[in-house]
Tab-separated table of C-alpha atoms and ligand atoms in Angstrom:
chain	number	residue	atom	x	y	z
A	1	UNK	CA	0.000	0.000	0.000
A	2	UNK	CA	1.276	3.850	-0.574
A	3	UNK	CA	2.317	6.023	1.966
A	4	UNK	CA	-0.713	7.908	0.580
A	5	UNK	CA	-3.241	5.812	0.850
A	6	UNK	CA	-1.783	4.162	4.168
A	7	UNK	CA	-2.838	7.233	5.519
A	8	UNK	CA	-5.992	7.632	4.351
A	9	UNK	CA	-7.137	4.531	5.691
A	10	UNK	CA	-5.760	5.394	9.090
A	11	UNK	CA	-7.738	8.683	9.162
A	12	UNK	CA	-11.133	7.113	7.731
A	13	UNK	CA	-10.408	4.218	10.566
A	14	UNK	CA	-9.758	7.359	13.568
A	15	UNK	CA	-13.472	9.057	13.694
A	16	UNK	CA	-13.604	12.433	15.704
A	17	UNK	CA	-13.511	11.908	18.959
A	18	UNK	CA	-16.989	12.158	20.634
A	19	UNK	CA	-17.440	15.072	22.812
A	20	UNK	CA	-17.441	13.606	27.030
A	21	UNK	CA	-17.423	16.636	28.651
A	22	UNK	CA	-19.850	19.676	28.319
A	23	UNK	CA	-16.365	21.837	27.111
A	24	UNK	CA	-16.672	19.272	24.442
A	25	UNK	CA	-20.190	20.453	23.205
A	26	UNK	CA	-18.902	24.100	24.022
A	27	UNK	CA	-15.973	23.807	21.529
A	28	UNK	CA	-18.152	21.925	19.076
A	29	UNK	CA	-20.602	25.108	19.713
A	30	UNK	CA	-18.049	27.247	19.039
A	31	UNK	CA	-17.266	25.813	15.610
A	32	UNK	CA	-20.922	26.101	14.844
A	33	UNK	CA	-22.130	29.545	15.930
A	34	UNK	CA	-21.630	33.045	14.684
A	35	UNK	CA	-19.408	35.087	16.806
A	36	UNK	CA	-21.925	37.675	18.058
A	37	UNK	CA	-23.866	34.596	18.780
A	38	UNK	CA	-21.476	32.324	20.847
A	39	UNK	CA	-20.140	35.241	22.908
A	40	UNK	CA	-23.451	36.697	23.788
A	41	UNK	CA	-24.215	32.542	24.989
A	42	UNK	CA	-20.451	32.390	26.828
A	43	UNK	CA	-20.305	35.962	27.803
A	44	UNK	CA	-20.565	37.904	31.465
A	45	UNK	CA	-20.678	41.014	32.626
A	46	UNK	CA	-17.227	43.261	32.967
A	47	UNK	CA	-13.914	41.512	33.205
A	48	UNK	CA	-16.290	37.993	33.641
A	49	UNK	CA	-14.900	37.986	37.447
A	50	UNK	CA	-17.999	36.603	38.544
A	51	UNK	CA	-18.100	34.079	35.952
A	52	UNK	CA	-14.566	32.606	36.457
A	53	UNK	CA	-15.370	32.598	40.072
A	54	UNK	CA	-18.768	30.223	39.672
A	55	UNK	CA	-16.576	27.911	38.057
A	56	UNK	CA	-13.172	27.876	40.794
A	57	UNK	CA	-15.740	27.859	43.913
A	58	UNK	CA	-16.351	24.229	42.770
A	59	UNK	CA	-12.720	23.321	43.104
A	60	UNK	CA	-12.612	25.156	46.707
A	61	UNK	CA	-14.537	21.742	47.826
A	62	UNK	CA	-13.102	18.044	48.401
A	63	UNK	CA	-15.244	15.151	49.228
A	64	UNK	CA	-15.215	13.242	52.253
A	65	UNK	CA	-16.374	10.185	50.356
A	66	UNK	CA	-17.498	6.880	52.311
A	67	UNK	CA	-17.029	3.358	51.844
A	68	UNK	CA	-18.185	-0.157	51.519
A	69	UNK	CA	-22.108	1.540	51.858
A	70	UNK	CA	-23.760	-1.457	49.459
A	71	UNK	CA	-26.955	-0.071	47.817
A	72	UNK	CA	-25.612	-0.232	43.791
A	73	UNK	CA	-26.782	2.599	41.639
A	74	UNK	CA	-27.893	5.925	43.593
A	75	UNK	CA	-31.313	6.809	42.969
A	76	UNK	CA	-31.612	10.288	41.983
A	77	UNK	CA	-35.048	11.047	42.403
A	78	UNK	CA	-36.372	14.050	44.461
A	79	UNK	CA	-39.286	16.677	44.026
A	80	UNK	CA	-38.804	20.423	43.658
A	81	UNK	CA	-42.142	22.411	45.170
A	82	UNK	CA	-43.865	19.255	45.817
A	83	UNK	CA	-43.319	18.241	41.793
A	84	UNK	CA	-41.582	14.515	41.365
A	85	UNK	CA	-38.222	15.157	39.383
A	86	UNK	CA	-35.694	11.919	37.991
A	87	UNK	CA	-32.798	13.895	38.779
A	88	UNK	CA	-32.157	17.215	40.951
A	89	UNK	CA	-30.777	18.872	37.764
A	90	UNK	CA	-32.861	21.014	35.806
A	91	UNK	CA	-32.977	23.333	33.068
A	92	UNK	CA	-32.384	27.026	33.793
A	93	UNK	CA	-34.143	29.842	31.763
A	94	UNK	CA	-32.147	30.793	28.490
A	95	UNK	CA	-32.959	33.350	25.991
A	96	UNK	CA	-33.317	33.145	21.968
A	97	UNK	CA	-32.425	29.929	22.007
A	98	UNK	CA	-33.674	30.082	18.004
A	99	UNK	CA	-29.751	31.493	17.711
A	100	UNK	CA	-28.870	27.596	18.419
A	101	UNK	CA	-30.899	26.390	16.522
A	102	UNK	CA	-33.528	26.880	13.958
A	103	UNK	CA	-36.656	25.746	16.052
A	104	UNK	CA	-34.617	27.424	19.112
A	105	UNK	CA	-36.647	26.011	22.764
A	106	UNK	CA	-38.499	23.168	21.225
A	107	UNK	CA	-35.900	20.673	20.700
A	108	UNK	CA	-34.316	21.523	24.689
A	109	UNK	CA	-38.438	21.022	25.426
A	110	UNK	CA	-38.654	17.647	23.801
A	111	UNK	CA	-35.092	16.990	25.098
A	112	UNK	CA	-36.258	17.463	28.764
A	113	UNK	CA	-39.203	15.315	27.993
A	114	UNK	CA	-37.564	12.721	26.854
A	115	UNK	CA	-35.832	12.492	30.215
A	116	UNK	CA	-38.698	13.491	31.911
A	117	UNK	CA	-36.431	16.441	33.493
A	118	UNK	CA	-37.768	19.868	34.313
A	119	UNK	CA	-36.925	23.180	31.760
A	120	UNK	CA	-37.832	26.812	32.998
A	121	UNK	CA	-38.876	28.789	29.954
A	122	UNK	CA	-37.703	32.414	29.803
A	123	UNK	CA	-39.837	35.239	29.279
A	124	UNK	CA	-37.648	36.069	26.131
A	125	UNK	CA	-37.870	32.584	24.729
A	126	UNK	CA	-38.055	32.502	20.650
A	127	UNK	CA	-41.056	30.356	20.406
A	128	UNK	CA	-44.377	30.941	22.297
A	129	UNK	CA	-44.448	29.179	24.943
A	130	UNK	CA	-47.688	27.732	24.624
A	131	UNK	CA	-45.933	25.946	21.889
A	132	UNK	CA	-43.406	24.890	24.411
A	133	UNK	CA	-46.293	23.387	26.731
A	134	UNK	CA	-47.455	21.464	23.626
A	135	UNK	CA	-44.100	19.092	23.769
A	136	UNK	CA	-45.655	17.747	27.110
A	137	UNK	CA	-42.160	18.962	29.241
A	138	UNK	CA	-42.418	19.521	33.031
A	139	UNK	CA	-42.264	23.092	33.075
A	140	UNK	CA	-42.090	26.557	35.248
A	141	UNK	CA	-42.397	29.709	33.473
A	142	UNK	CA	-39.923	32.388	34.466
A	143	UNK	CA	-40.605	36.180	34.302
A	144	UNK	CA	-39.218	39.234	33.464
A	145	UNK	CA	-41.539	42.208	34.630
A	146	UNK	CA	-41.850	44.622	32.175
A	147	UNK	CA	-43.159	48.644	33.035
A	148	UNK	CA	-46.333	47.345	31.074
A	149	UNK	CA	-47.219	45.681	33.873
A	150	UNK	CA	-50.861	44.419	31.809
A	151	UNK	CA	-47.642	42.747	29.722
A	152	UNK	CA	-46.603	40.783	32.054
A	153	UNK	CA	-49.749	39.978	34.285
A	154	UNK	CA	-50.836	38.923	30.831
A	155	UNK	CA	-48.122	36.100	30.531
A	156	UNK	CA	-48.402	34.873	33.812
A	157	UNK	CA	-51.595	34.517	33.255
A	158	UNK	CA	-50.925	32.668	29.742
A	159	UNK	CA	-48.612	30.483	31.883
A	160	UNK	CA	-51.113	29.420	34.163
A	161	UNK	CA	-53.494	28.247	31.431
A	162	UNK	CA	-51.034	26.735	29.564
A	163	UNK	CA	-49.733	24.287	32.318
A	164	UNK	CA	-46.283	25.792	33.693
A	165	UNK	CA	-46.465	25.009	37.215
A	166	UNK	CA	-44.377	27.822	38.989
A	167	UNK	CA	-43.225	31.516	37.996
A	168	UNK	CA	-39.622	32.155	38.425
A	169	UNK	CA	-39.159	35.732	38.814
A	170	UNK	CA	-35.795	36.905	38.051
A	171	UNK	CA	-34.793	39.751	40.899
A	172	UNK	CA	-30.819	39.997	39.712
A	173	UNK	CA	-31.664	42.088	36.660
A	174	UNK	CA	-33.534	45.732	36.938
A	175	UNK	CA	-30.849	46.405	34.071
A	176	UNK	CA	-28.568	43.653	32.078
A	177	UNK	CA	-25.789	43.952	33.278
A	178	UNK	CA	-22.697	45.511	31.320
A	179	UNK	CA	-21.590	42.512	28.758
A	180	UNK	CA	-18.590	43.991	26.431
A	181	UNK	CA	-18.651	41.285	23.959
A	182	UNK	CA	-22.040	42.294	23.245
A	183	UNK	CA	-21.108	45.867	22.915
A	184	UNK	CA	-18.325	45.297	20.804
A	185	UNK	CA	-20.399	43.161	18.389
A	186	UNK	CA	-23.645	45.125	18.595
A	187	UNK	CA	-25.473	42.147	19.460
A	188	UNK	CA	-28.346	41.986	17.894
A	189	UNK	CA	-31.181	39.401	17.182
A	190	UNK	CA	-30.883	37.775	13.657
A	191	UNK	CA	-33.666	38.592	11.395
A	192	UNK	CA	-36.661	36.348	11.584
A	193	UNK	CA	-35.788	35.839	15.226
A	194	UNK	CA	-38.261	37.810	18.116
A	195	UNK	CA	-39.482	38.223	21.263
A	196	UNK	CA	-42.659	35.143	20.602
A	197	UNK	CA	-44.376	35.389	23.344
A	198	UNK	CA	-44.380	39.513	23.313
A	199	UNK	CA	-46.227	40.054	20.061
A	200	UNK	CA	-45.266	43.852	19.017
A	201	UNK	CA	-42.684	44.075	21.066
A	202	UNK	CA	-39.361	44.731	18.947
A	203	UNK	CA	-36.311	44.977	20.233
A	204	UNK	CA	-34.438	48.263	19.002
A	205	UNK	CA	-32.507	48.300	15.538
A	206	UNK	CA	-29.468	46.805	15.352
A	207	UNK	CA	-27.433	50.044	13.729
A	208	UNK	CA	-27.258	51.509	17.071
A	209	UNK	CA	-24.071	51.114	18.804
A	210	UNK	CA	-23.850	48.931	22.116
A	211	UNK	CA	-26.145	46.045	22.816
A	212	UNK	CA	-29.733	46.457	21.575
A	213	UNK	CA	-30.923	43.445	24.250
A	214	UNK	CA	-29.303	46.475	27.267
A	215	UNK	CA	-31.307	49.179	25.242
A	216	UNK	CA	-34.520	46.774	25.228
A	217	UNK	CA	-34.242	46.223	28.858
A	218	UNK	CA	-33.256	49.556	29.962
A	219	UNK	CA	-36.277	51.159	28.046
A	220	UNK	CA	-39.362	48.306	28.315
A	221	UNK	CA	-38.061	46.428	31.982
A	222	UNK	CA	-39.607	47.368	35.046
A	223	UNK	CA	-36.185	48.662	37.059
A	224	UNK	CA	-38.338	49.638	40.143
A	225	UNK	CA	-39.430	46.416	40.960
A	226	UNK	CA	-40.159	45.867	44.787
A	227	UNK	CA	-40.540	43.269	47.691
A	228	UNK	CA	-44.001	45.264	47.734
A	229	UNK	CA	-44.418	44.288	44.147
A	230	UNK	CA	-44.799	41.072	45.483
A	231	UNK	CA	-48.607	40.669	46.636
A	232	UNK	CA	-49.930	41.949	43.233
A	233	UNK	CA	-47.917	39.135	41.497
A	234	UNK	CA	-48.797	36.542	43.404
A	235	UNK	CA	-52.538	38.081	42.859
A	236	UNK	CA	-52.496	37.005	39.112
A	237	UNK	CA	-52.239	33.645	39.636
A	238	UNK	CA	-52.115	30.253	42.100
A	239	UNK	CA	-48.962	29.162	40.875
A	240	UNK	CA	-46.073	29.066	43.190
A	241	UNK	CA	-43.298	32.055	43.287
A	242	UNK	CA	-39.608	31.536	42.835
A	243	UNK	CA	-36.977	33.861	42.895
A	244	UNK	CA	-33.970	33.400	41.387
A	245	UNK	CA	-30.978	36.137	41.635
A	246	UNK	CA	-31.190	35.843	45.705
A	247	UNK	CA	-27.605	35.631	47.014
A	248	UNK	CA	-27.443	36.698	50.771
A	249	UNK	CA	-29.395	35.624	54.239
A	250	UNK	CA	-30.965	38.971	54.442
A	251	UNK	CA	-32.886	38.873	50.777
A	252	UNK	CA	-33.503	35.225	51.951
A	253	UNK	CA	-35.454	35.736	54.984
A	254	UNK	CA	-37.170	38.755	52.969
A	255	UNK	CA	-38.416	36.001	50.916
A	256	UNK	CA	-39.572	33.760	53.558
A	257	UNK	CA	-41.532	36.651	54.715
A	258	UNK	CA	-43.320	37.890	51.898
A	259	UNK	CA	-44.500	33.744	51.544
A	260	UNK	CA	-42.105	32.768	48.713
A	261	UNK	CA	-41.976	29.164	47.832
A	262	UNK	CA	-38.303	28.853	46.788
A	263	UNK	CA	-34.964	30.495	45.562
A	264	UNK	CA	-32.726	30.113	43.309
A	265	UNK	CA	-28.904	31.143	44.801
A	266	UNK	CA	-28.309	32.661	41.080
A	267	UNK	CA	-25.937	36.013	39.390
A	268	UNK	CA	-27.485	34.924	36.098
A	269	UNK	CA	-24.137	33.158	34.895
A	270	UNK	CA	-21.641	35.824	35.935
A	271	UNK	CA	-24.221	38.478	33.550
A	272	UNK	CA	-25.385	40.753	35.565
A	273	UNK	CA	-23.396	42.330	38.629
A	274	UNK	CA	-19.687	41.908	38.238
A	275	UNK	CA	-18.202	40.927	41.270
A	276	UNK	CA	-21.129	39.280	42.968
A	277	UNK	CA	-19.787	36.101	45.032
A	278	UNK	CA	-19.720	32.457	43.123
A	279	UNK	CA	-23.280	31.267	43.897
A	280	UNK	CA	-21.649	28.046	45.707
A	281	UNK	CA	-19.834	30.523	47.620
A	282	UNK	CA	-23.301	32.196	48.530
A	283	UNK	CA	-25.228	28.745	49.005
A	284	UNK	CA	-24.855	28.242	52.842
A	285	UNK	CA	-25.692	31.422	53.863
A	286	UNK	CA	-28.960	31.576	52.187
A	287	UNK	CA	-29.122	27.256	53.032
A	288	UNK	CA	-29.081	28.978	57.093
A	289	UNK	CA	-31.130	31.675	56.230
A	290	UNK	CA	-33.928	29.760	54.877
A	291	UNK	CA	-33.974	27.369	57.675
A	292	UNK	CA	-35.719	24.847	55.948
A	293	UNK	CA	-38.631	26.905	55.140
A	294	UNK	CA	-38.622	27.185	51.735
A	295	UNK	CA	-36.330	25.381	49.187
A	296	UNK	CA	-33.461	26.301	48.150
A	297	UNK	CA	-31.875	25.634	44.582
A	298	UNK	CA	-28.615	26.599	42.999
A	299	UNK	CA	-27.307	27.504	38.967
A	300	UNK	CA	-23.842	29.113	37.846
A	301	UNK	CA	-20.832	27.081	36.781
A	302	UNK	CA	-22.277	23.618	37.419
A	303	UNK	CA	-20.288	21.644	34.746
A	304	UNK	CA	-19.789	17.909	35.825
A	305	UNK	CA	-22.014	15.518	38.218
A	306	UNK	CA	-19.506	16.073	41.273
A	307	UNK	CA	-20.138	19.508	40.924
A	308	UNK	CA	-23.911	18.876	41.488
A	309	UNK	CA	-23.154	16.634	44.084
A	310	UNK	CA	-21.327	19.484	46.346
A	311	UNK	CA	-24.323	22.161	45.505
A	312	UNK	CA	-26.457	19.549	47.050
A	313	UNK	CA	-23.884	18.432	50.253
A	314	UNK	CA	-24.066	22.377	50.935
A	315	UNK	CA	-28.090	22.582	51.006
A	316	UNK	CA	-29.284	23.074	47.422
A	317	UNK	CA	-32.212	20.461	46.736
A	318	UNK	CA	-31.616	21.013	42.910
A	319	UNK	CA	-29.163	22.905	40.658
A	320	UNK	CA	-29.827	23.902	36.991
A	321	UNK	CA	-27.671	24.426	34.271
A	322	UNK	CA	-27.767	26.966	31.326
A	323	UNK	CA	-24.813	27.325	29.090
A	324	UNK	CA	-24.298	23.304	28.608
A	325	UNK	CA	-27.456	22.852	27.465
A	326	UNK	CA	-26.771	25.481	24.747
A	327	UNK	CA	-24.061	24.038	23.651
A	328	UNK	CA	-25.643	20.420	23.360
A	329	UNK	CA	-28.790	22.625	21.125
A	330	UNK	CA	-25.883	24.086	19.065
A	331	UNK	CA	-23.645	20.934	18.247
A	332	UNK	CA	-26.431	18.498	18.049
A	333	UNK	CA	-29.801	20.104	18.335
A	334	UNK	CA	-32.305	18.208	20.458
A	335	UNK	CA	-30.078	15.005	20.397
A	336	UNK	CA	-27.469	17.508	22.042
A	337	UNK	CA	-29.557	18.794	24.698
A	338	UNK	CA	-29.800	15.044	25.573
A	339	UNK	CA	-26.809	13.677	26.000
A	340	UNK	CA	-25.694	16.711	27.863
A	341	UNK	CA	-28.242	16.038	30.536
A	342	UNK	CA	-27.634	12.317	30.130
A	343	UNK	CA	-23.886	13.368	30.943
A	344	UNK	CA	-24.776	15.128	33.849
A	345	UNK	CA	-27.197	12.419	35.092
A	346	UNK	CA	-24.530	9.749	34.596
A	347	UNK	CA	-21.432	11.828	36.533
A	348	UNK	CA	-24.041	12.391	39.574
A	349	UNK	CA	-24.945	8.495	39.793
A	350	UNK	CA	-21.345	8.098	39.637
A	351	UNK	CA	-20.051	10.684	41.853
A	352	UNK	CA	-22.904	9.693	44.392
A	353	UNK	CA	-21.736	5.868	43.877
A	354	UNK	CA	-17.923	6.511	44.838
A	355	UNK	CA	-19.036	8.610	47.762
A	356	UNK	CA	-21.463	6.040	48.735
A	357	UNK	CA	-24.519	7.869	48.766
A	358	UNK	CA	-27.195	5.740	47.657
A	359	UNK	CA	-30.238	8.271	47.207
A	360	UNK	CA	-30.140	12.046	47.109
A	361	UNK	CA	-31.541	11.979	50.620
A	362	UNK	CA	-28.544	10.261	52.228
A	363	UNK	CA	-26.603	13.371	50.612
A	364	UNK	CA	-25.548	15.867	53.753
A	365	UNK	CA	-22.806	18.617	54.739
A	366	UNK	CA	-20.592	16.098	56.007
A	367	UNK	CA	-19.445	14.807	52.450
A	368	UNK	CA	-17.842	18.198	51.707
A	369	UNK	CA	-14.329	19.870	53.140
A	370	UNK	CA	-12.438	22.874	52.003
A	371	UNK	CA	-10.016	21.643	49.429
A	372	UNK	CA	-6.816	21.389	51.203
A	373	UNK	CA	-5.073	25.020	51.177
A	374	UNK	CA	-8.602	26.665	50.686
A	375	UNK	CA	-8.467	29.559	53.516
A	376	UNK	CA	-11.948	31.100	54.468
A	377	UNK	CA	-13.346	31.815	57.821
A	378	UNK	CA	-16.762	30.630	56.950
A	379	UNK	CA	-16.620	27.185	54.811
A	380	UNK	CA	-14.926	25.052	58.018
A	381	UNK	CA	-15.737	21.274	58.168
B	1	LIG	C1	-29.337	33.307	30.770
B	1	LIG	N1	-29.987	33.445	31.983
B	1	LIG	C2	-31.291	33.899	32.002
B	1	LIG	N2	-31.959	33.985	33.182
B	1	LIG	C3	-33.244	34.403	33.209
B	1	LIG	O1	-33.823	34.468	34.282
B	1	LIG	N3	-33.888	34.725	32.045
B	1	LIG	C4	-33.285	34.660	30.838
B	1	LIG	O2	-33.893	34.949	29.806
B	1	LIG	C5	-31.937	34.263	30.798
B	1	LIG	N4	-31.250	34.229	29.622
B	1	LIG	C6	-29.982	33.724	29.587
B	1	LIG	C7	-29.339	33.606	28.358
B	1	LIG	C8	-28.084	33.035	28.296
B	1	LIG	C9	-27.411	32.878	26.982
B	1	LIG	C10	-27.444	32.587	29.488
B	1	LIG	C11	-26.086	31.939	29.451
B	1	LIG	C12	-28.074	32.742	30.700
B	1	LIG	C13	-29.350	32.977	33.225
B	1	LIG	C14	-29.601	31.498	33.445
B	1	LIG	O3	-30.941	31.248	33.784
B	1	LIG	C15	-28.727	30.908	34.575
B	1	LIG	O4	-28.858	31.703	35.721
B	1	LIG	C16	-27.257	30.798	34.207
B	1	LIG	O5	-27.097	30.460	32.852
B	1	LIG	C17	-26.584	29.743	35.072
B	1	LIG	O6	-25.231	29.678	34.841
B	1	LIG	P1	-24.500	28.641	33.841
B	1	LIG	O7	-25.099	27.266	34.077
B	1	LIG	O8	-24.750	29.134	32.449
B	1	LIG	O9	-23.082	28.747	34.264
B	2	LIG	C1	-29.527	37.329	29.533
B	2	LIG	C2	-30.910	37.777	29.826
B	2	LIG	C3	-31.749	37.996	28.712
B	2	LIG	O1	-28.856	36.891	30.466
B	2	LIG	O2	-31.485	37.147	30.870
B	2	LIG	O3	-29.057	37.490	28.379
């Protein structure tokens, strides 16, 4: 055989190698998105402090894994507000997922309900999301308040009636936050791509300089949004409340005061406020300030199973991801949504299985240490 075609067998024989890790689906992402498009998914806000920082707290922790516990494969099951989930990973709220790909949050819907897993629908989704109910996915609905405040009582309302069983209002963003990749590439939503479930609401032109999703927010959102907002919210409908932005024991007990049913410890993936803490760095306080009374869940940087496994050893009941699902929907569309969950599924039974935890409720603060040479005053043993 030639040289030549020696090595073209050898590279035929060698496929690519399959992506194992959600940087894998990122980098296959990458390959696959416009620019303006992959940085506005990756981005933060300012020098992306925050977001390097949800990623390190993770390594901050060791496990204090047992032994020789028996019991096989750990089940995963748990409920979230009373709701049966198969795993305590779910999907956060995403924007213009149609960016992605071309039927954007339908493919992540039928994803999740393949695996029976739960997906939070943002209030900026590109398809409406009673189309989104239609795919049959266990589902909350989260909210952005606009100053058209008939706008948003409306969707709530449309939530209700189409099945999403809790609001998620986000409190971490009475502006977006300052993202310079998006001012440097005038982000700007690709044509034939809207706001669905806001019919006439466009977002400004994309000529003008800076990002036209800041202008959008900083002229339709409701900035002065307050705890005494709260009554006439949960007035439009019976469905649960969850916030998600909360970060310290003060906003927490706020919460449990004004009869919120859960929070999520969330800076919007690093987004909004530059130089807010890592949200596993903010978990125990709001775990102690909560006290048990309302349920607590956790999103930012989660990236493998053991990560999940130390939200929950530090008092989350549930995390959810963002970014690796979009970078399953990219590389692989609704196939790629699934395996990225499956991934995650699969480290957690694992990482639970080598610590010998054998359900999610045998999980507790004992299996976590500071990582040798951490320093802190407030993450002892
Ligand atoms: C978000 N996030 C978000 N949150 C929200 O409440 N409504 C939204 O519309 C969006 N949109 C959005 C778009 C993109 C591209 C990203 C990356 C994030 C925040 C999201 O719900 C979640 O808090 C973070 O994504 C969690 O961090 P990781 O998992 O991406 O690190
Ligand atoms: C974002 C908004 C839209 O993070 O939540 O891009």
């Amino acid at each position: 055989m030639t040289d030549r075609a020696d090595a073209e067998l050898s590279a035929a024989e060698t496929p690519p190698s399959p992506p194992v890790t959600v940087e894998d689906f990122e980098e296959v992402a990458r390959g696959r998105l416009p620019q303006m498009v992959f940085d506005y998914y990756a981005g933060g806000a300012g020098d992306e402090w925050t977001l390097q920082q949800n990623r390190e707290a993770f390594a901050r922790w060791s496990f204090r894994p047992r032994v020789l516990m028996g019991g096989g494969f750990a089940d995963l099951r748990t409920t979230v507000l009373g709701q049966d989930i198969p795993f305590p990973i779910m999907l956060a709220p995403t924007a213009f997922q149609r960016m992605a790909d071309r039927y954007g949050e339908l493919p992540t819907a039928r994803a999740a309900r393949s695996l029976d897993a739960l997906m939070v629908l943002s209030t900026i989704s590109t398809v409406p999301l009673e189309d989104v109910a239609e795919t049959g996915v266990h589902r909350w609905f989260q909210l952005y308040v606009m100053r058209e405040r008939e706008l948003s009582a409306g969707l709530v309302k449309r939530a209700h009636a189409a099945g999403y069983r809790a609001i998620v209002l986000t409190v971490d963003t009475p502006w977006l936050g300052r993202r310079l990749r998006d001012e440097r590439n005038r982000f700007a939503l690709p044509p034939g791509i809207g706001l669905a479930n806001l019919q006439g609401v466009e977002m400004p032109k994309p000529d003008q300089p800076g990002s036209s999703l800041a202008a959008y927010f900083g002229a339709d959102h409701d900035f002065a949004l307050g705890w005494n907002d709260l009554p006439w919210l949960r007035s439009l409908s019976p469905l649960p409340l969850v916030l998600k932005g909360v970060v310290t024991a003060e906003d927490t007990r706020l919460a449990v005061e004004a009869g919120v049913d859960a929070v999520v410890v969330s800076n919007h993936g690093g987004r909004q406020l530059d130089g807010a803490p890592a949200t596993l760095d903010a978990l125990p306080e709001v775990v102690e300030a909560a006290d048990g009374r309302i349920e607590v869940y956790l999103d930012g940087g989660v990236r493998r199973g053991s990560d999940v496994l130390k939200a929950l050893a530090l008092g989350a009941r549930a995390v959810l991801i963002g970014r690796p699902y979009l970078w399953g929907l990219a590389a692989n569309g609704e196939a790629g949504v699934r395996q990225v969950i499956e991934l995650f599924r699969d480290e957690l039974i694992l990482a639970m299985g080598l610590c010998g935890c054998r359900s999610v409720s045998e999980i507790s603060r004992a299996l976590v240490s500071p990582a040798a040479g951490v320093r802190g005053t407030d993450r002892g043993a």
